[in-house]
PDB file of C-alpha atoms and ligand atoms in Angstrom:
ATOM      1  CA  MET A   1      -3.898  -5.618  16.703  1.00 73.00           C
ATOM      2  CA  ALA A   2      -7.479  -6.410  17.406  1.00 88.00           C
ATOM      3  CA  MET A   3     -10.141  -8.632  15.941  1.00 92.00           C
ATOM      4  CA  LEU A   4     -13.150  -6.740  14.676  1.00 96.00           C
ATOM      5  CA  ASP A   5     -16.768  -7.871  14.355  1.00 97.00           C
ATOM      6  CA  ILE A   6     -17.869  -8.357  10.757  1.00 98.00           C
ATOM      7  CA  LEU A   7     -21.332  -7.054   9.839  1.00 98.00           C
ATOM      8  CA  HIS A   8     -23.646  -9.438   8.032  1.00 96.00           C
ATOM      9  CA  HIS A   9     -26.007  -8.725   5.152  1.00 96.00           C
ATOM     10  CA  PRO A  10     -28.675  -7.244   5.337  1.00 95.00           C
ATOM     11  CA  ASP A  11     -27.187  -4.946   8.007  1.00 96.00           C
ATOM     12  CA  PRO A  12     -27.979  -1.411   6.750  1.00 97.00           C
ATOM     13  CA  ARG A  13     -24.480  -0.206   7.686  1.00 98.00           C
ATOM     14  CA  LEU A  14     -23.150  -2.285   4.783  1.00 98.00           C
ATOM     15  CA  ARG A  15     -24.941   0.235   2.539  1.00 98.00           C
ATOM     16  CA  ASN A  16     -23.005   3.227   3.891  1.00 97.00           C
ATOM     17  CA  VAL A  17     -20.840   5.076   1.403  1.00 98.00           C
ATOM     18  CA  ALA A  18     -17.420   5.418   3.013  1.00 98.00           C
ATOM     19  CA  ALA A  19     -15.708   8.789   3.343  1.00 98.00           C
ATOM     20  CA  PRO A  20     -12.254   9.370   1.849  1.00 98.00           C
ATOM     21  CA  VAL A  21      -9.325   9.245   4.269  1.00 98.00           C
ATOM     22  CA  GLU A  22      -7.789  12.717   4.600  1.00 97.00           C
ATOM     23  CA  ALA A  23      -4.429  11.665   5.994  1.00 97.00           C
ATOM     24  CA  VAL A  24      -2.851   8.233   6.371  1.00 98.00           C
ATOM     25  CA  ASP A  25      -1.944   8.386  10.054  1.00 98.00           C
ATOM     26  CA  ASP A  26      -1.336   5.822  12.796  1.00 98.00           C
ATOM     27  CA  GLY A  27      -5.074   5.412  13.303  1.00 98.00           C
ATOM     28  CA  VAL A  28      -5.522   4.426   9.659  1.00 98.00           C
ATOM     29  CA  ARG A  29      -2.553   2.027   9.845  1.00 98.00           C
ATOM     30  CA  ARG A  30      -4.013   0.452  12.992  1.00 98.00           C
ATOM     31  CA  LEU A  31      -7.370   0.054  11.207  1.00 98.00           C
ATOM     32  CA  ALA A  32      -5.597  -1.643   8.262  1.00 98.00           C
ATOM     33  CA  ASP A  33      -3.736  -3.991  10.635  1.00 98.00           C
ATOM     34  CA  ASP A  34      -6.959  -4.880  12.445  1.00 98.00           C
ATOM     35  CA  LEU A  35      -8.715  -5.496   9.127  1.00 98.00           C
ATOM     36  CA  LEU A  36      -5.896  -7.824   8.042  1.00 98.00           C
ATOM     37  CA  GLU A  37      -5.970  -9.765  11.308  1.00 98.00           C
ATOM     38  CA  THR A  38      -9.756 -10.083  11.078  1.00 98.00           C
ATOM     39  CA  MET A  39      -9.604 -11.125   7.410  1.00 98.00           C
ATOM     40  CA  TYR A  40      -6.955 -13.807   7.999  1.00 98.00           C
ATOM     41  CA  SER A  41      -8.760 -15.130  11.038  1.00 97.00           C
ATOM     42  CA  ALA A  42     -12.004 -15.414   9.039  1.00 97.00           C
ATOM     43  CA  ARG A  43     -10.115 -17.038   6.117  1.00 96.00           C
ATOM     44  CA  GLY A  44     -11.189 -14.310   3.718  1.00 97.00           C
ATOM     45  CA  ILE A  45      -9.238 -12.875   0.787  1.00 98.00           C
ATOM     46  CA  GLY A  46     -10.458  -9.320   1.244  1.00 98.00           C
ATOM     47  CA  LEU A  47     -12.116  -7.033   3.748  1.00 98.00           C
ATOM     48  CA  ALA A  48     -13.299  -3.433   3.610  1.00 98.00           C
ATOM     49  CA  ALA A  49     -13.609  -1.071   6.582  1.00 98.00           C
ATOM     50  CA  VAL A  50     -17.338  -0.692   5.863  1.00 98.00           C
ATOM     51  CA  GLN A  51     -17.735  -4.384   6.744  1.00 98.00           C
ATOM     52  CA  VAL A  52     -16.642  -3.712  10.321  1.00 98.00           C
ATOM     53  CA  GLY A  53     -18.835  -0.623  10.648  1.00 98.00           C
ATOM     54  CA  VAL A  54     -16.130   1.928   9.842  1.00 98.00           C
ATOM     55  CA  ALA A  55     -17.249   4.148   6.951  1.00 97.00           C
ATOM     56  CA  ARG A  56     -13.771   5.096   5.750  1.00 98.00           C
ATOM     57  CA  ARG A  57     -12.151   4.170   2.441  1.00 98.00           C
ATOM     58  CA  VAL A  58      -9.716   1.469   3.544  1.00 98.00           C
ATOM     59  CA  VAL A  59      -9.506  -2.094   2.190  1.00 98.00           C
ATOM     60  CA  VAL A  60      -7.196  -5.059   2.667  1.00 98.00           C
ATOM     61  CA  VAL A  61      -6.706  -8.053   0.375  1.00 98.00           C
ATOM     62  CA  ASP A  62      -4.518 -11.128   0.071  1.00 98.00           C
ATOM     63  CA  VAL A  63      -5.253 -13.504  -2.793  1.00 97.00           C
ATOM     64  CA  SER A  64      -1.961 -15.414  -2.463  1.00 97.00           C
ATOM     65  CA  PRO A  65      -2.266 -19.159  -1.787  1.00 95.00           C
ATOM     66  CA  GLN A  66       0.379 -18.871   0.953  1.00 96.00           C
ATOM     67  CA  ARG A  67      -1.524 -16.030   2.673  1.00 96.00           C
ATOM     68  CA  ASN A  68       1.656 -13.985   2.878  1.00 96.00           C
ATOM     69  CA  ALA A  69       1.025 -11.093   0.483  1.00 97.00           C
ATOM     70  CA  PRO A  70      -1.085  -8.592   2.435  1.00 97.00           C
ATOM     71  CA  LEU A  71      -2.110  -5.459   0.610  1.00 98.00           C
ATOM     72  CA  ALA A  72      -3.626  -2.495   2.439  1.00 98.00           C
ATOM     73  CA  LEU A  73      -5.049   0.307   0.287  1.00 98.00           C
ATOM     74  CA  VAL A  74      -6.433   3.695   1.260  1.00 99.00           C
ATOM     75  CA  ASN A  75      -8.873   5.591  -0.988  1.00 98.00           C
ATOM     76  CA  PRO A  76      -8.622   2.914  -3.707  1.00 98.00           C
ATOM     77  CA  ARG A  77     -10.464   3.562  -6.958  1.00 98.00           C
ATOM     78  CA  VAL A  78     -10.770   1.905 -10.329  1.00 98.00           C
ATOM     79  CA  ALA A  79      -8.809   4.375 -12.453  1.00 98.00           C
ATOM     80  CA  GLU A  80      -9.128   2.348 -15.624  1.00 98.00           C
ATOM     81  CA  ALA A  81     -11.099  -0.741 -16.623  1.00 98.00           C
ATOM     82  CA  HIS A  82      -9.755  -2.451 -19.727  1.00 94.00           C
ATOM     83  CA  GLU A  83     -12.067  -4.071 -22.236  1.00 94.00           C
ATOM     84  CA  GLY A  84     -13.190  -7.623 -21.606  1.00 97.00           C
ATOM     85  CA  LEU A  85     -14.959  -9.305 -18.719  1.00 98.00           C
ATOM     86  CA  ALA A  86     -13.969 -12.243 -16.538  1.00 97.00           C
ATOM     87  CA  GLU A  87     -16.153 -14.290 -14.244  1.00 96.00           C
ATOM     88  CA  PHE A  88     -15.049 -15.403 -10.817  1.00 96.00           C
ATOM     89  CA  GLU A  89     -16.979 -17.232  -8.173  1.00 97.00           C
ATOM     90  CA  GLU A  90     -17.176 -14.702  -5.376  1.00 98.00           C
ATOM     91  CA  GLY A  91     -18.001 -14.976  -1.723  1.00 98.00           C
ATOM     92  CA  CYS A  92     -18.062 -12.371   1.030  1.00 98.00           C
ATOM     93  CA  LEU A  93     -17.401 -12.462   4.757  1.00 98.00           C
ATOM     94  CA  SER A  94     -20.552 -10.329   5.137  1.00 98.00           C
ATOM     95  CA  VAL A  95     -22.677 -12.835   3.190  1.00 97.00           C
ATOM     96  CA  PRO A  96     -21.575 -16.155   4.667  1.00 94.00           C
ATOM     97  CA  GLY A  97     -22.346 -19.351   2.783  1.00 93.00           C
ATOM     98  CA  VAL A  98     -23.121 -17.662  -0.544  1.00 96.00           C
ATOM     99  CA  TYR A  99     -20.862 -18.174  -3.559  1.00 97.00           C
ATOM    100  CA  GLU A 100     -21.930 -16.841  -6.941  1.00 97.00           C
ATOM    101  CA  THR A 101     -20.260 -15.987 -10.220  1.00 97.00           C
ATOM    102  CA  VAL A 102     -20.011 -12.276 -11.009  1.00 97.00           C
ATOM    103  CA  PRO A 103     -18.763 -10.820 -14.313  1.00 97.00           C
ATOM    104  CA  ARG A 104     -16.394  -7.871 -13.922  1.00 98.00           C
ATOM    105  CA  PRO A 105     -13.717  -6.162 -16.027  1.00 98.00           C
ATOM    106  CA  ALA A 106     -10.875  -8.684 -16.278  1.00 98.00           C
ATOM    107  CA  ARG A 107      -8.095  -6.100 -16.057  1.00 98.00           C
ATOM    108  CA  VAL A 108      -8.175  -2.892 -14.098  1.00 98.00           C
ATOM    109  CA  ARG A 109      -5.814  -0.213 -12.921  1.00 98.00           C
ATOM    110  CA  ILE A 110      -6.348   0.689  -9.289  1.00 98.00           C
ATOM    111  CA  ASP A 111      -5.038   3.975  -7.926  1.00 98.00           C
ATOM    112  CA  ALA A 112      -4.701   4.275  -4.154  1.00 98.00           C
ATOM    113  CA  LEU A 113      -2.493   5.303  -1.273  1.00 98.00           C
ATOM    114  CA  ASP A 114      -0.412   2.724   0.540  1.00 98.00           C
ATOM    115  CA  ARG A 115       0.011   2.501   4.316  1.00 96.00           C
ATOM    116  CA  ASP A 116       2.701   5.187   4.186  1.00 96.00           C
ATOM    117  CA  GLY A 117       0.398   7.554   2.325  1.00 98.00           C
ATOM    118  CA  GLN A 118       2.326   7.139  -0.927  1.00 98.00           C
ATOM    119  CA  ALA A 119       0.386   7.041  -4.200  1.00 98.00           C
ATOM    120  CA  VAL A 120       0.400   3.592  -5.802  1.00 98.00           C
ATOM    121  CA  SER A 121      -0.980   2.311  -9.074  1.00 98.00           C
ATOM    122  CA  ILE A 122      -1.722  -1.389  -9.432  1.00 98.00           C
ATOM    123  CA  GLU A 123      -2.372  -3.194 -12.714  1.00 98.00           C
ATOM    124  CA  ALA A 124      -4.530  -6.089 -11.589  1.00 98.00           C
ATOM    125  CA  GLU A 125      -5.932  -9.101 -13.378  1.00 97.00           C
ATOM    126  CA  GLY A 126      -7.339 -12.485 -12.446  1.00 96.00           C
ATOM    127  CA  ALA A 127      -8.468 -13.049  -8.881  1.00 96.00           C
ATOM    128  CA  LEU A 128      -6.772  -9.863  -7.657  1.00 98.00           C
ATOM    129  CA  ALA A 129      -8.735  -7.719 -10.116  1.00 98.00           C
ATOM    130  CA  ALA A 130     -12.029  -9.314  -9.062  1.00 98.00           C
ATOM    131  CA  CYS A 131     -11.180  -9.065  -5.371  1.00 98.00           C
ATOM    132  CA  LEU A 132     -10.144  -5.406  -5.525  1.00 98.00           C
ATOM    133  CA  GLN A 133     -13.297  -4.453  -7.424  1.00 98.00           C
ATOM    134  CA  HIS A 134     -15.387  -6.386  -4.894  1.00 98.00           C
ATOM    135  CA  GLU A 135     -13.731  -4.523  -1.994  1.00 98.00           C
ATOM    136  CA  ILE A 136     -14.030  -1.110  -3.649  1.00 98.00           C
ATOM    137  CA  ASP A 137     -17.738  -1.848  -4.174  1.00 98.00           C
ATOM    138  CA  HIS A 138     -18.056  -2.238  -0.380  1.00 98.00           C
ATOM    139  CA  LEU A 139     -16.782   1.332   0.034  1.00 98.00           C
ATOM    140  CA  ASP A 140     -19.714   2.488  -2.093  1.00 98.00           C
ATOM    141  CA  GLY A 141     -22.229   0.412  -0.136  1.00 98.00           C
ATOM    142  CA  ARG A 142     -22.443  -2.236  -2.847  1.00 98.00           C
ATOM    143  CA  LEU A 143     -22.428  -6.013  -2.325  1.00 98.00           C
ATOM    144  CA  PHE A 144     -21.624  -8.725  -4.860  1.00 98.00           C
ATOM    145  CA  VAL A 145     -25.124 -10.118  -4.454  1.00 98.00           C
ATOM    146  CA  ASP A 146     -26.439  -6.865  -5.980  1.00 98.00           C
ATOM    147  CA  TYR A 147     -25.245  -8.193  -9.367  1.00 97.00           C
ATOM    148  CA  LEU A 148     -27.393 -11.330  -9.123  1.00 97.00           C
ATOM    149  CA  SER A 149     -30.934 -11.838 -10.372  1.00 97.00           C
ATOM    150  CA  ARG A 150     -33.736 -10.380  -8.258  1.00 97.00           C
ATOM    151  CA  LEU A 151     -34.936 -13.878  -7.434  1.00 97.00           C
ATOM    152  CA  LYS A 152     -31.518 -14.954  -6.148  1.00 97.00           C
ATOM    153  CA  GLN A 153     -31.207 -11.745  -4.148  1.00 97.00           C
ATOM    154  CA  GLN A 154     -34.571 -12.352  -2.502  1.00 97.00           C
ATOM    155  CA  ARG A 155     -33.573 -15.907  -1.597  1.00 96.00           C
ATOM    156  CA  ILE A 156     -30.262 -14.795  -0.111  1.00 96.00           C
ATOM    157  CA  ARG A 157     -31.928 -12.034   1.886  1.00 95.00           C
ATOM    158  CA  LYS A 158     -34.586 -14.380   3.224  1.00 95.00           C
ATOM    159  CA  ARG A 159     -32.007 -16.933   4.288  1.00 93.00           C
ATOM    160  CA  ALA A 160     -29.850 -14.272   5.954  1.00 92.00           C
ATOM    161  CA  LEU A 161     -32.821 -12.957   7.941  1.00 92.00           C
ATOM    162  CA  LYS A 162     -33.713 -16.513   8.994  1.00 91.00           C
ATOM    163  CA  HIS A 163     -30.157 -17.109  10.228  1.00 87.00           C
ATOM    164  CA  GLN A 164     -30.319 -13.813  12.115  1.00 86.00           C
ATOM    165  CA  ARG A 165     -33.529 -14.833  13.872  1.00 89.00           C
ATOM    166  CA  GLU A 166     -32.054 -18.216  14.748  1.00 89.00           C
ATOM    167  CA  ALA A 167     -28.948 -16.558  16.164  1.00 85.00           C
ATOM    168  CA  LEU A 168     -31.093 -14.311  18.347  1.00 83.00           C
ATOM    169  CA  ALA A 169     -33.387 -17.091  19.535  1.00 79.00           C
TER     170      ALA A 169
HETATM  171 NI1   NI B   1     -17.152  -8.757   0.528  1.00 77.81          NI
END
């Protein structure tokens, strides 16, 4: 396994729309393992391949308190969003230091392939539902900050650019 570098907002590569995975092979499994290692090391609860500069539809999540329930999904999509919204305070490894509440469908059905290439269907609610929707957004080049007010988005962008300049100085 290998640790991968996580891209930070406003890196334009975070806006790439990821391509579907044609076949779940060893390369895809290695990518999923590397994403998990990187996510755990960064203390995140989810990570999408787009966030490490790989524009393929692969995400990993683990919302368990014990950090022992890894989930790797290939070509995940929201197959059904039930009525009713829930708000969770979200953060993102690509937008460090920012935590904001985002309303999303409270219950969703996610269709995907697992690491063996088998079709899976997951009924998700609570933190898992929010996290999976957040990660699937990454595959479409969308960030959770996109749901915030324009003013908040401008502030976040400004701060991120300032941090970038400081890191380069
Ligand atoms: Ni994120």
